[in-house]
Every structure is written in C-alpha cells, then in structure tokens.
Short mmCIF file of C-alpha atoms in Angstrom, two decimals:
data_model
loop_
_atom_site.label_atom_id
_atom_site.label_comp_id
_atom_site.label_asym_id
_atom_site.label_seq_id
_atom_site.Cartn_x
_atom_site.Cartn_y
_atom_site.Cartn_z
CA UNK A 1 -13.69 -0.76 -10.18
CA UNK A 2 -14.47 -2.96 -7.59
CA UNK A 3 -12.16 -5.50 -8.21
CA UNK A 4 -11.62 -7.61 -5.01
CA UNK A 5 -8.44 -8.28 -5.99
CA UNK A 6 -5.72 -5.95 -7.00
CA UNK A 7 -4.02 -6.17 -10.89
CA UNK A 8 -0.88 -5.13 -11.83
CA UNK A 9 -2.26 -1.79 -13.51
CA UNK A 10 -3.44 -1.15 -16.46
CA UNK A 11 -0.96 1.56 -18.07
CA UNK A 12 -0.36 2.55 -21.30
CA UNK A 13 1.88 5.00 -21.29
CA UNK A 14 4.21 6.92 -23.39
CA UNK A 15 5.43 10.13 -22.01
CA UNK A 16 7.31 12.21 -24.78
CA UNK A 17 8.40 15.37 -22.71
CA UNK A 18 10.81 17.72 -22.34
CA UNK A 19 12.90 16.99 -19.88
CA UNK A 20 15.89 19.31 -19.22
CA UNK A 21 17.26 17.96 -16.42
CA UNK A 22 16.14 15.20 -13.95
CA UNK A 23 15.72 11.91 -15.76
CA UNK A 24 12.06 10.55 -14.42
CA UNK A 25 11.19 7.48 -13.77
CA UNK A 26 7.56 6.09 -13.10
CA UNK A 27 7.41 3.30 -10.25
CA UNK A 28 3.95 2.11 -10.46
CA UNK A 29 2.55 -0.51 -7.37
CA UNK A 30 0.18 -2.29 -8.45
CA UNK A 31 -2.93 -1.03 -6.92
CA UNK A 32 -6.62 -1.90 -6.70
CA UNK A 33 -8.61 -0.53 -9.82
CA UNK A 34 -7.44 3.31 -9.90
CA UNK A 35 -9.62 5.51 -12.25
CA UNK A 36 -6.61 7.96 -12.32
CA UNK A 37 -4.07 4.66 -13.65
CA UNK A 38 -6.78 3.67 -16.03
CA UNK A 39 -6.54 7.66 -17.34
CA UNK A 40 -2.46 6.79 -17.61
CA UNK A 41 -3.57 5.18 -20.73
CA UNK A 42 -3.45 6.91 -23.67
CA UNK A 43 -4.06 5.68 -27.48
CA UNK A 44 -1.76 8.44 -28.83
CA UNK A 45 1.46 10.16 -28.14
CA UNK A 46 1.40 12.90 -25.64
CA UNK A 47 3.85 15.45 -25.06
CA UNK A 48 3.49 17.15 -21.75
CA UNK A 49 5.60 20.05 -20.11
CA UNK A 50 6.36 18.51 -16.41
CA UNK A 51 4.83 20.83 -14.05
CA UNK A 52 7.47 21.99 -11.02
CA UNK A 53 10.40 20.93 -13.04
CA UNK A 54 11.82 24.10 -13.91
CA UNK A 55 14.46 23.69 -11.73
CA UNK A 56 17.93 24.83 -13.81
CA UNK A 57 19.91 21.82 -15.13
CA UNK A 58 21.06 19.19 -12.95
CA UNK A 59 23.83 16.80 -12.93
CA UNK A 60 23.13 14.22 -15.40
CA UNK A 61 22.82 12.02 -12.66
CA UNK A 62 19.92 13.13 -10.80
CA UNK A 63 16.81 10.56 -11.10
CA UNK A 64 13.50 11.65 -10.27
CA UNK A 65 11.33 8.98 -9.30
CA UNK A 66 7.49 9.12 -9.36
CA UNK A 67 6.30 6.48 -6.77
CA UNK A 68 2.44 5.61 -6.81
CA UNK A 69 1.03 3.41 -4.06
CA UNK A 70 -2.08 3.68 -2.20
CA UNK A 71 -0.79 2.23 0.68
CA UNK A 72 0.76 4.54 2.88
CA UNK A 73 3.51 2.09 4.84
CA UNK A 74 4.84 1.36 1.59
CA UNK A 75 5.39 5.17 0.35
CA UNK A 76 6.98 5.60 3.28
CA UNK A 77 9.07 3.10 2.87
CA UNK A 78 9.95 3.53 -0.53
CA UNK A 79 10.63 7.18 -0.41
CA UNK A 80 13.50 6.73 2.40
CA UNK A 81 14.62 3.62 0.11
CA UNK A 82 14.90 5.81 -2.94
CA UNK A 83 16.36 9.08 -1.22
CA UNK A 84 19.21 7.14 0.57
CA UNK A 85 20.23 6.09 -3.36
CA UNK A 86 20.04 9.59 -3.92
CA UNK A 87 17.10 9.62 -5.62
CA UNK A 88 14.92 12.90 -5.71
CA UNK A 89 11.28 11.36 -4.92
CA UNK A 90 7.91 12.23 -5.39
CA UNK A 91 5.37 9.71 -3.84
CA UNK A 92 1.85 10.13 -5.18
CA UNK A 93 -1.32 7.75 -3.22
CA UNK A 94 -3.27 7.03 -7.03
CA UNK A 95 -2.67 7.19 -10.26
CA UNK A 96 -5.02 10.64 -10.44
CA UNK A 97 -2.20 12.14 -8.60
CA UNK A 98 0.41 10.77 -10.34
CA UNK A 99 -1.24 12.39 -13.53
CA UNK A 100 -1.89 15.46 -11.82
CA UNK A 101 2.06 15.69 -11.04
CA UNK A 102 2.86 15.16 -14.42
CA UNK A 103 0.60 17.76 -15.83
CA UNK A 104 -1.78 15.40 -18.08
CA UNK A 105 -4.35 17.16 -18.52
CA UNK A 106 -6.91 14.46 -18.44
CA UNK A 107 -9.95 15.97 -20.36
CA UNK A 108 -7.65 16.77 -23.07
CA UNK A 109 -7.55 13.51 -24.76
CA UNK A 110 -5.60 14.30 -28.32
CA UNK A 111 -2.73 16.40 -27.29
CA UNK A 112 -0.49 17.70 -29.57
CA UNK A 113 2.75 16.66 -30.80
CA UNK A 114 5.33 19.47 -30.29
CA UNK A 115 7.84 18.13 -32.46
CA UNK A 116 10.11 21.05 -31.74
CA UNK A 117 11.12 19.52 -28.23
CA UNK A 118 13.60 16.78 -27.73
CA UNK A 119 11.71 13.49 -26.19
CA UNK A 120 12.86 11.25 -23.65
CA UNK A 121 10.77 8.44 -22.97
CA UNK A 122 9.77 7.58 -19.61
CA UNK A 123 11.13 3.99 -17.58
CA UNK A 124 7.99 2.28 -15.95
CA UNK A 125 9.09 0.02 -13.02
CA UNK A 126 5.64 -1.93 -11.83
CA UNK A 127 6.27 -2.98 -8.13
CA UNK A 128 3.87 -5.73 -6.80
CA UNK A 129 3.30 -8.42 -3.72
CA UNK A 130 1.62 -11.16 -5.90
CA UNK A 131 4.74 -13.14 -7.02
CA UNK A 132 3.47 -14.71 -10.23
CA UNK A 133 5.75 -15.51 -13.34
CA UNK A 134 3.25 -15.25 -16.08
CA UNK A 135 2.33 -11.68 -15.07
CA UNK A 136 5.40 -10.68 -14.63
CA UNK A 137 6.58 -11.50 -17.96
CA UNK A 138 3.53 -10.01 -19.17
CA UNK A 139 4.64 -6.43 -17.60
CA UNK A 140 7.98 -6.60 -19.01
CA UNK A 141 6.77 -8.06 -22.69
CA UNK A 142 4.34 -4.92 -22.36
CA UNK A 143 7.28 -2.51 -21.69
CA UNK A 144 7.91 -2.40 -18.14
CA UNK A 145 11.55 -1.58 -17.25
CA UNK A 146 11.57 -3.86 -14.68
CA UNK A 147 9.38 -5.60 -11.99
CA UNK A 148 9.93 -5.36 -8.13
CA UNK A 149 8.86 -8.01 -6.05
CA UNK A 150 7.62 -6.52 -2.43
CA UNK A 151 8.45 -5.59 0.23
CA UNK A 152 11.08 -3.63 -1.87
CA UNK A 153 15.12 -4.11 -0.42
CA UNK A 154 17.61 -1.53 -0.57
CA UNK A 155 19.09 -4.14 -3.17
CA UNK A 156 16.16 -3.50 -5.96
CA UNK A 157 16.18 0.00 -5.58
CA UNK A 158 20.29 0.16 -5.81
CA UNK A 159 20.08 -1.56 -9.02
CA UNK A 160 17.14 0.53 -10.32
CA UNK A 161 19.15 3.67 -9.82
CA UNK A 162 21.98 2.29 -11.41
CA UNK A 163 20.19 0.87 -14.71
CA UNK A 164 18.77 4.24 -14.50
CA UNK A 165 21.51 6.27 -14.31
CA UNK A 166 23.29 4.10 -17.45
CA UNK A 167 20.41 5.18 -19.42
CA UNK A 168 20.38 8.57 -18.77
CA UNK A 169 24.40 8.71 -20.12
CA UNK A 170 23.07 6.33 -23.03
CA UNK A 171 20.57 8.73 -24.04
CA UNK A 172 22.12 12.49 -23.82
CA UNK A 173 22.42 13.47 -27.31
CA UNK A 174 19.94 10.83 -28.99
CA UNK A 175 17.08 13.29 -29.18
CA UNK A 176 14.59 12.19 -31.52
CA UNK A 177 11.63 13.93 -32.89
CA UNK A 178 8.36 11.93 -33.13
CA UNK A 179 7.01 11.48 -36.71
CA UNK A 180 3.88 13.56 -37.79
CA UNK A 181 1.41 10.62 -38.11
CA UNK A 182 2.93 8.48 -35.57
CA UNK A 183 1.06 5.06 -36.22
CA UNK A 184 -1.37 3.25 -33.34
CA UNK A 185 0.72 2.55 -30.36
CA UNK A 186 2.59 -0.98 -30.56
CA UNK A 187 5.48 -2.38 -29.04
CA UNK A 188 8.69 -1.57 -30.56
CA UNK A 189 10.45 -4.76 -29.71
CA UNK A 190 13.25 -4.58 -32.45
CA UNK A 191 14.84 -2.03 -29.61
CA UNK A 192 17.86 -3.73 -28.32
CA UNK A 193 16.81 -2.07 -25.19
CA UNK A 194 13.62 -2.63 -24.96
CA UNK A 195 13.33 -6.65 -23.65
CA UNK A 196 16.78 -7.27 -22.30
CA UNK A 197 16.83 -10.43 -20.23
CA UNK A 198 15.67 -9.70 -17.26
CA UNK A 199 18.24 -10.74 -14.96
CA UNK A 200 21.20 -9.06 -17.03
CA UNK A 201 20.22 -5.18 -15.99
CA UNK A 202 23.72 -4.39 -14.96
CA UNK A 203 26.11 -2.56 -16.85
CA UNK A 204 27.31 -5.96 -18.72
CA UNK A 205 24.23 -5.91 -20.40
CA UNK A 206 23.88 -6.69 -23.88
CA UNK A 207 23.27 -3.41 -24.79
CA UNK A 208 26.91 -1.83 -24.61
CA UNK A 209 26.45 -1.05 -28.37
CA UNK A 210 24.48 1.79 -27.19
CA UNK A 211 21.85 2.19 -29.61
CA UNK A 212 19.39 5.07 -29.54
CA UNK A 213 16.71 4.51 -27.29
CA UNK A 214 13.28 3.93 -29.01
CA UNK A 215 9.83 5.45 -27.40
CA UNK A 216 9.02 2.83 -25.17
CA UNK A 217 5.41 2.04 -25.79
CA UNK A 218 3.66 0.39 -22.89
CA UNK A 219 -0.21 -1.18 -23.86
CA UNK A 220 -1.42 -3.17 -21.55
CA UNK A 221 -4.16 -4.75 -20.63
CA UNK A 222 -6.33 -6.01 -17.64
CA UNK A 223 -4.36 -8.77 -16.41
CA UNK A 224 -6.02 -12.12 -14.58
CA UNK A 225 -8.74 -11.97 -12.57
CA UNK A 226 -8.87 -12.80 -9.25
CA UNK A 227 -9.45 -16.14 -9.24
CA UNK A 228 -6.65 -17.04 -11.33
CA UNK A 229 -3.99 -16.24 -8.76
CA UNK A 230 -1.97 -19.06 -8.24
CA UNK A 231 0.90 -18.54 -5.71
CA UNK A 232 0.57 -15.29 -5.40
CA UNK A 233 1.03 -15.65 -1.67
CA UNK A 234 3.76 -16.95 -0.36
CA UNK A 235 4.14 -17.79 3.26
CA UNK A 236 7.46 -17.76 4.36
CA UNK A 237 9.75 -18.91 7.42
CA UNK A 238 12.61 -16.40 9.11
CA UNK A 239 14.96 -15.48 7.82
CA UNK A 240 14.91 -15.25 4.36
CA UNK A 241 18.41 -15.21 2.04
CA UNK A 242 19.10 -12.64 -0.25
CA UNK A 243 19.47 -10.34 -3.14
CA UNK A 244 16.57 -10.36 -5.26
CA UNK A 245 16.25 -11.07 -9.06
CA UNK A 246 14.18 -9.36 -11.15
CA UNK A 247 12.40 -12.32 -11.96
CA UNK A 248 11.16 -14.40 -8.71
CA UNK A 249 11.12 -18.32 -8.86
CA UNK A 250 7.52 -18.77 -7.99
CA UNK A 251 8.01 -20.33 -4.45
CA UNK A 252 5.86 -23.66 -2.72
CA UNK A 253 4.83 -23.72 0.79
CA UNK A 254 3.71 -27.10 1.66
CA UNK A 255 1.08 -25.64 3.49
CA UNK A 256 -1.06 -23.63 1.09
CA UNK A 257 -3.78 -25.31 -0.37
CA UNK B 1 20.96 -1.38 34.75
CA UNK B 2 23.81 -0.66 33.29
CA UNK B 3 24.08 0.47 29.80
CA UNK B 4 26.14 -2.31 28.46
CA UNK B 5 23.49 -4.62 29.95
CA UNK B 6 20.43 -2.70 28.44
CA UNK B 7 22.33 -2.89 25.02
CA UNK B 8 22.59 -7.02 25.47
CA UNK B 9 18.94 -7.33 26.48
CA UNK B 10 17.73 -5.08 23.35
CA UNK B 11 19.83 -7.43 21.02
CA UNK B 12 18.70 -10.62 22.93
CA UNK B 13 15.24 -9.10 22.46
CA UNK B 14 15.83 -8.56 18.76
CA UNK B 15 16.85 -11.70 18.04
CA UNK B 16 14.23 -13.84 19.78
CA UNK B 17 11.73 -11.96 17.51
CA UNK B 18 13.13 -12.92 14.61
CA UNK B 19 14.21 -16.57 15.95
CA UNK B 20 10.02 -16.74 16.92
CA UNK B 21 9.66 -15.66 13.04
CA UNK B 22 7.43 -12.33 14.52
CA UNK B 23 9.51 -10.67 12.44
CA UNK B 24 11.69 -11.59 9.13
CA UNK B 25 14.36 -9.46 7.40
CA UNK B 26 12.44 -7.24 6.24
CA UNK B 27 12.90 -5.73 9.70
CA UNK B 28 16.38 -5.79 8.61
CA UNK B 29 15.76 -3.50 5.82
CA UNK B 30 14.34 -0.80 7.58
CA UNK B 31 16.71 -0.45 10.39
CA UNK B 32 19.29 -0.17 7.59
CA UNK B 33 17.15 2.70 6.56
CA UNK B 34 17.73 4.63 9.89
CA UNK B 35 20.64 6.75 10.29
CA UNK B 36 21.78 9.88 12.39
CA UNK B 37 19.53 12.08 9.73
CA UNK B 38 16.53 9.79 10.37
CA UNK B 39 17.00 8.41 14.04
CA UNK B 40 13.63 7.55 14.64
CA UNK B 41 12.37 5.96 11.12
CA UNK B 42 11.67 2.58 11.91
CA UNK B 43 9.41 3.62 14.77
CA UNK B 44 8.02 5.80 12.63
CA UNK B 45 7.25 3.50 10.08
CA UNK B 46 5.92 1.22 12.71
CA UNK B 47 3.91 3.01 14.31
CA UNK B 48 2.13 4.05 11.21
CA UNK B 49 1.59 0.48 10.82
CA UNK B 50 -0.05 0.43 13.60
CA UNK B 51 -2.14 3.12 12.91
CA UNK B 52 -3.32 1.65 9.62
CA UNK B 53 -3.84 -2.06 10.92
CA UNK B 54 -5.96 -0.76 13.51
CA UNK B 55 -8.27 0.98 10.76
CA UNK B 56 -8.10 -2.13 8.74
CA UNK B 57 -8.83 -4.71 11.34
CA UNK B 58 -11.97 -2.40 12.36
CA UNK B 59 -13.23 -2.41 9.05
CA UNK B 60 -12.61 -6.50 8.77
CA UNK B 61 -14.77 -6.86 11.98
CA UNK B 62 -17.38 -4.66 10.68
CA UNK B 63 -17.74 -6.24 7.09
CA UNK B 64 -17.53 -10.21 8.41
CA UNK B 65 -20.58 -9.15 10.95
CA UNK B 66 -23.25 -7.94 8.25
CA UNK B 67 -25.59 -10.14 7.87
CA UNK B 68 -24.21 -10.81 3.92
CA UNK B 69 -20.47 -10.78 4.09
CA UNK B 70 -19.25 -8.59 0.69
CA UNK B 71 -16.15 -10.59 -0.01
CA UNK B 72 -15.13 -8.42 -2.50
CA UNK B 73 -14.88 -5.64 1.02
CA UNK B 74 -13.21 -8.03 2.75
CA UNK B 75 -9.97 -9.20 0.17
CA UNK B 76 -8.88 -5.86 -0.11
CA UNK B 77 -8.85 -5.57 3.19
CA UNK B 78 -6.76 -8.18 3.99
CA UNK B 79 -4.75 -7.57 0.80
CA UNK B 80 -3.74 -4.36 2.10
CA UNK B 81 -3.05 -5.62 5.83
CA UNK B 82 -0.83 -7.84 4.57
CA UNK B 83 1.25 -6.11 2.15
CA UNK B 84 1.97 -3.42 5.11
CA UNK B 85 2.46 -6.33 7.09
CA UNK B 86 4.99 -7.54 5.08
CA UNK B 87 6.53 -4.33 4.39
CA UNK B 88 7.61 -4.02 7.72
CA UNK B 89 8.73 -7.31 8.36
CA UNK B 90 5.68 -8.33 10.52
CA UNK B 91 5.96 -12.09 9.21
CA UNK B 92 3.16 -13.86 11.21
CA UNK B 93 0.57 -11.32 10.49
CA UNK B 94 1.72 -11.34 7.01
CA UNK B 95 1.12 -14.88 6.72
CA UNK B 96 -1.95 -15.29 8.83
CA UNK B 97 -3.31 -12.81 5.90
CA UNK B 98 -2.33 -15.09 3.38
CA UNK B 99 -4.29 -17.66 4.99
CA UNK B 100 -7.13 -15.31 5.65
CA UNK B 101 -7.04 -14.72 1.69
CA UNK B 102 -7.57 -18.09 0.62
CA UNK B 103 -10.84 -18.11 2.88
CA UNK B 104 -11.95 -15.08 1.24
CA UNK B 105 -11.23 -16.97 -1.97
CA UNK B 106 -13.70 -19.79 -1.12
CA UNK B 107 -16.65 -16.72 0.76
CA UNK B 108 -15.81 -19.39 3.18
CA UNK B 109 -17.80 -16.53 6.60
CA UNK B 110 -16.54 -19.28 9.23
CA UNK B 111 -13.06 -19.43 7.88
CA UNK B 112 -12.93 -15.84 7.93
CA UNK B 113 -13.94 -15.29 10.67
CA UNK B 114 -11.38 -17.42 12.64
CA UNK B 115 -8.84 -16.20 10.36
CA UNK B 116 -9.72 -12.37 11.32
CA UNK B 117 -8.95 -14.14 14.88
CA UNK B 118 -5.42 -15.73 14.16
CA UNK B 119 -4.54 -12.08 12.83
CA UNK B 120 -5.65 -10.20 15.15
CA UNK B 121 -3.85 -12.23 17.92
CA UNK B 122 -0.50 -11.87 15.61
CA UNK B 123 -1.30 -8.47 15.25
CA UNK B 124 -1.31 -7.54 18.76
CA UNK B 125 1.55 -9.99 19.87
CA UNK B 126 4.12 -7.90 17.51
CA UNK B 127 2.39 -4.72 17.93
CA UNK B 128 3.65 -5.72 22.17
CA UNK B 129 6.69 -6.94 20.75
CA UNK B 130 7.99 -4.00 18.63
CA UNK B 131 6.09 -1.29 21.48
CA UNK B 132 8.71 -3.48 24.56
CA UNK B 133 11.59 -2.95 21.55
CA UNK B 134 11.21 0.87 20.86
CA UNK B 135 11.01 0.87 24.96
CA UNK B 136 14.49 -0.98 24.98
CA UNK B 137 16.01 1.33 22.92
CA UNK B 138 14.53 4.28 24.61
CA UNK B 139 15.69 3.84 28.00
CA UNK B 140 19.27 2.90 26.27
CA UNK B 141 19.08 6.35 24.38
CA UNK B 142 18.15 8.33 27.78
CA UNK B 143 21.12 6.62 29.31
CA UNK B 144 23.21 8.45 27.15
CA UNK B 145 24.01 4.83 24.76
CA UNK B 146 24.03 3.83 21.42
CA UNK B 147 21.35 1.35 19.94
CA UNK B 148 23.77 -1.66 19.02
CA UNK B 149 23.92 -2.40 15.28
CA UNK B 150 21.91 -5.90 14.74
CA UNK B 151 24.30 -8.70 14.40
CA UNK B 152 23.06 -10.77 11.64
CA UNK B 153 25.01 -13.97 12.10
CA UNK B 154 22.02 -16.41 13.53
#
C-alpha cells in the first residue's frame, strides 16, 4: 500500500468454476495497490460457484465481463463500450469487490477441489495508461489474455469480444477435471493458446487446430517501481490515427525529459 | 437562428476544439458511444468528469500547501486526473498531468506547484469549452433538430 505510483496488479489467478452459461471474463485496470487484487492471488486452485449466475443457459455467445477500475470515468466508460458489443457487464471499483462478485470467500484460503464440476478457466485482460513494452510483455508472459492500452476504443473492446467469443466455441465440450494433487501453480506455456503472438488474436490465429484449453495459470508479481517508469506518459498532439495493437510501440515526444 | 445555422456553428465549434488540440479523438469515441438509447452519455460522462476533477484538483491544492509536500499524495493524484482526463479526450489537461508527473518525480514543490497551475487553467478552459458545446446542442435539440454527426475529415 501506499505506492505513489500505480502497478499493473498483482494477480494470480486461476478460477476453476462452474460455469453453465455466460463465459466470464476478468478485465483488470491496473490500479493503485488494492488489498482486495492482492487477495486475487491464490497459491492453489480454487473452485468457486459464481454467485448471481444462476440464470438458465444462455446462448453460447453471451460474455460476461467483470470490469475493475477505481476510477469512476473509466467504468463508465467501459461499461457502455462493452454493452454496445453486447457484452453483459459487471463493473466493480477494487479488487475486494471484484472478489466479492465472484464469491471468493477470502478467509477461506485452501478451498476445495470439486472435481465433479466441469472447469473453465477464466481470460484476464489487464487494461492500463502507462504504455511500457517490458511490462506489457511481462502481463502476457504471466498469462494475461491480452493488454489494453487506455483510454480503451470501441476497436479493443470489438476484438476482445470476438477472441472471446472464439474461445467460448473452442472450449464447449473440452471439460477437464483438475488432478487431485494439482502441483504449485506455474505457467503452462506448452498451451498453444496460452502465448499466441500478440498481434495475431483474430480468428487466423495459429491456433485453428483447436486444442483443449489448458488452466491458465496467472503468477505474477510486483512489477517496477515507480521510479523505473520510462515513457509511461506520452504526450500527444490531435488527432491521433488509429486502430490499436495489442502491443503499443513505446512512443517519443521530443519534449519529455 | 435558424436551425441549419445552429447545426453549422456546433460543428464549427467541434472542430476548433479539436483543431486547438482541447480535445483529441478520444472525444470521438464517446460520441460514437451515444445513440437514441443513450442520448445524453457523453454529457454524462463529462460532467462526471467534472465532478471528479474538481475533487481531485481540491485535494492537489490542499496536499502542495502543507508545510511537507507527501509526494507519494500528490502522484496519485495527478495519476488519476489524468487518466480521466484522457479518457474523455481532454488532451491538454491530460498532458499538462504528464508534465505535472515528472515534477512529482523529482519532489520538485515549485514545479508542482506551477504545474497544478497550467492544469488547472486547462482544466477550466475545456470544462468552458465542452459546458458552451452541450449548450450548442441543447438549444439545437429544443429547436426541434438533430445534433449533426461529427465529420471527421480534418
């Protein structure tokens, strides 16, 4: 706590739950040291029952998304942007909230494996302002879906949904059950899914071979401290051009120091 | 005035702020998020914005005046002014907090404190910007008219 600047949060996170509908998605801003994040990390497998989701099959294509963001312009924002795309939203302000939504019970810190229930893993998108290569890297090495550079565009989100939606089709009917003694939480990066190049999350991505998805497994750590931002503000001149990759060229303005 | 001439003004008005780089496309986005089933969501947004920058440059003023500026009050601070800043498309203040950053950076008080200036004199030049705009567009609405789609070819 106390950080003066914000990180790109620490989460580690696997949600194993049973999902019978909705396919959910976690989009995570990065925020200024959240007690409630810091709680999203777990060192073992959890399977939780998602509270308020009892809501009778939908179409396959429904995506739930689970925005966090303490700022209150940008959950505004980001809800509209993810209900136009059809999106069903929830917009949480901490990461407290976000666990109270999903029904974590936080004091209970070895929760059981219920091995009878399918498992879908959960997609964590981190958004963030700070516009700095190595961390982003670092989110998706770690097992974040994808990154979002702020302020968010219509664009991002359209694409999110989309990758989303692919995955949910990909993944109907590859239910997997979680070993007894699952081992310490690593990465699982022999996933074909789970490290595609970044800029290739369209449908032509390399994984049309349609594997079964693994758990995706996201450790992470504190990222840099504050002082070694470098670029992480940008100043910028009207208007600016287009569509935005998932990976931003760190940009140069002549006149910051 | 005639409605056809209100509608002109409002885009004339539009564009200048964006041509002044007051605002960037970001703007853009959320007008694209307003539709007949949310009319009013930009000004909403906005005026939220408002609401919160207010708040934020209070709290600036207060923590540069103590006696031992807490630096690590002030960043986040600024950090959140200008993400909301840039969220709406409020370039100037956006980038005045950049600026304002770096100073907090270095615990440089002076800097900060004419920094806190240069935003809060961005700050209330779009805040009278985008307040003249939603006028525009409310005296074109009482007349019965249509806001105008923004052209973007400039």
């Amino acid at each position: 706590r106390g950080r003066a600047n914000e990180n790109i949060c620490e989460l580690s996170l696997v949600l194993n739950f049973n999902i019978l509908s909705s396919q959910l998605l976690l989009l995570l801003s990065a925020m200024a040291s959240d007690g409630g994040v810091s709680c999203l990390r777990r060192s073992e497998m959890m399977s939780v029952g998602i509270g308020g989701m009892d809501s009778p099959p939908l179409d396959v294509d429904e995506v739930h998304v689970l925005a966090v963001d303490d700022s209150l312009v940008d959950r505004i924002v980001i809800e509209r942007l993810l209900r136009i795309t059809s999106c069903k939203v929830t917009a949480v302000d901490s990461g407290w909230r976000a666990l109270e939504f999903l029904g974590i019970d936080n004091e209970n810190a070895s929760a059981e494996l219920d091995e009878s229930s399918s498992f879908r893993q959960v997609p964590v998108v981190i958004m963030s302002s700070e516009n700095v290569i190595t961390r982003i890297d670092r989110c998706l090495e770690e097992g974040a879906e994808d990154f979002l550079l702020k302020p968010v565009k219509l664009a991002d989100v359209k694409r999110l949904r989309n990758y989303l939606t692919r995955d949910v089709k990909l993944s109907n009917g590859n239910k997997r059950k979680l070993p007894e003694d699952s081992p310490p939480l690593t990465l699982s990066p022999d996933s074909p899914d789970s490290s595609p190049p970044p800029s290739t999350l369209s449908p032509d991505s390399s994984d049309s071979s349609s594997p079964p998805l693994s758990p995706v497994e996201i450790i992470s750590s504190q990222l840099s401290s504050p002082i070694d931002d470098e670029d992480d503000d940008v100043l910028t001149s009207s208007p600016e051009s287009s569509p935005s990759p998932v990976r931003r060229q760190k940009m140069r303005s002549p006149g910051l120091d | 005035m005639e409605l056809v001439q209100m509608q002109k003004s409002l885009q004339d008005y539009t564009k200048s702020l964006f041509l002044d780089g007051v605002l960037d496309s970001q703007f853009l986005q959320l007008q694209q998020l307003q539709d007949e089933s949310n009319p009013d969501f930009v000004s909403q947004v906005v005026t939220l914005f408002f609401q919160d920058s207010d708040r934020i440059l209070n709290d600036l003023s207060l923590s540069l005046d103590q006696q031992v500026v807490d630096f690590k009050k002030v960043d986040p601070h600024v950090h959140q002014l200008k993400g909301s800043s840039s969220s709406i498309g409020a370039q100037r203040v956006k980038n005045a907090c950049v600026v304002f950053r770096s100073f907090c950076e270095q615990q440089n008080v002076e800097g900060c404190h004419r920094c806190l200036q240069q935003v809060k004199k961005e700050y209330y030049l779009v805040k009278n910007r985008l307040e003249t705009l939603f006028k525009l567009e409310q005296q074109i609405v009482a007349s019965g008219g249509m806001i105008p789609a923004m052209e973007l070819g400039f």
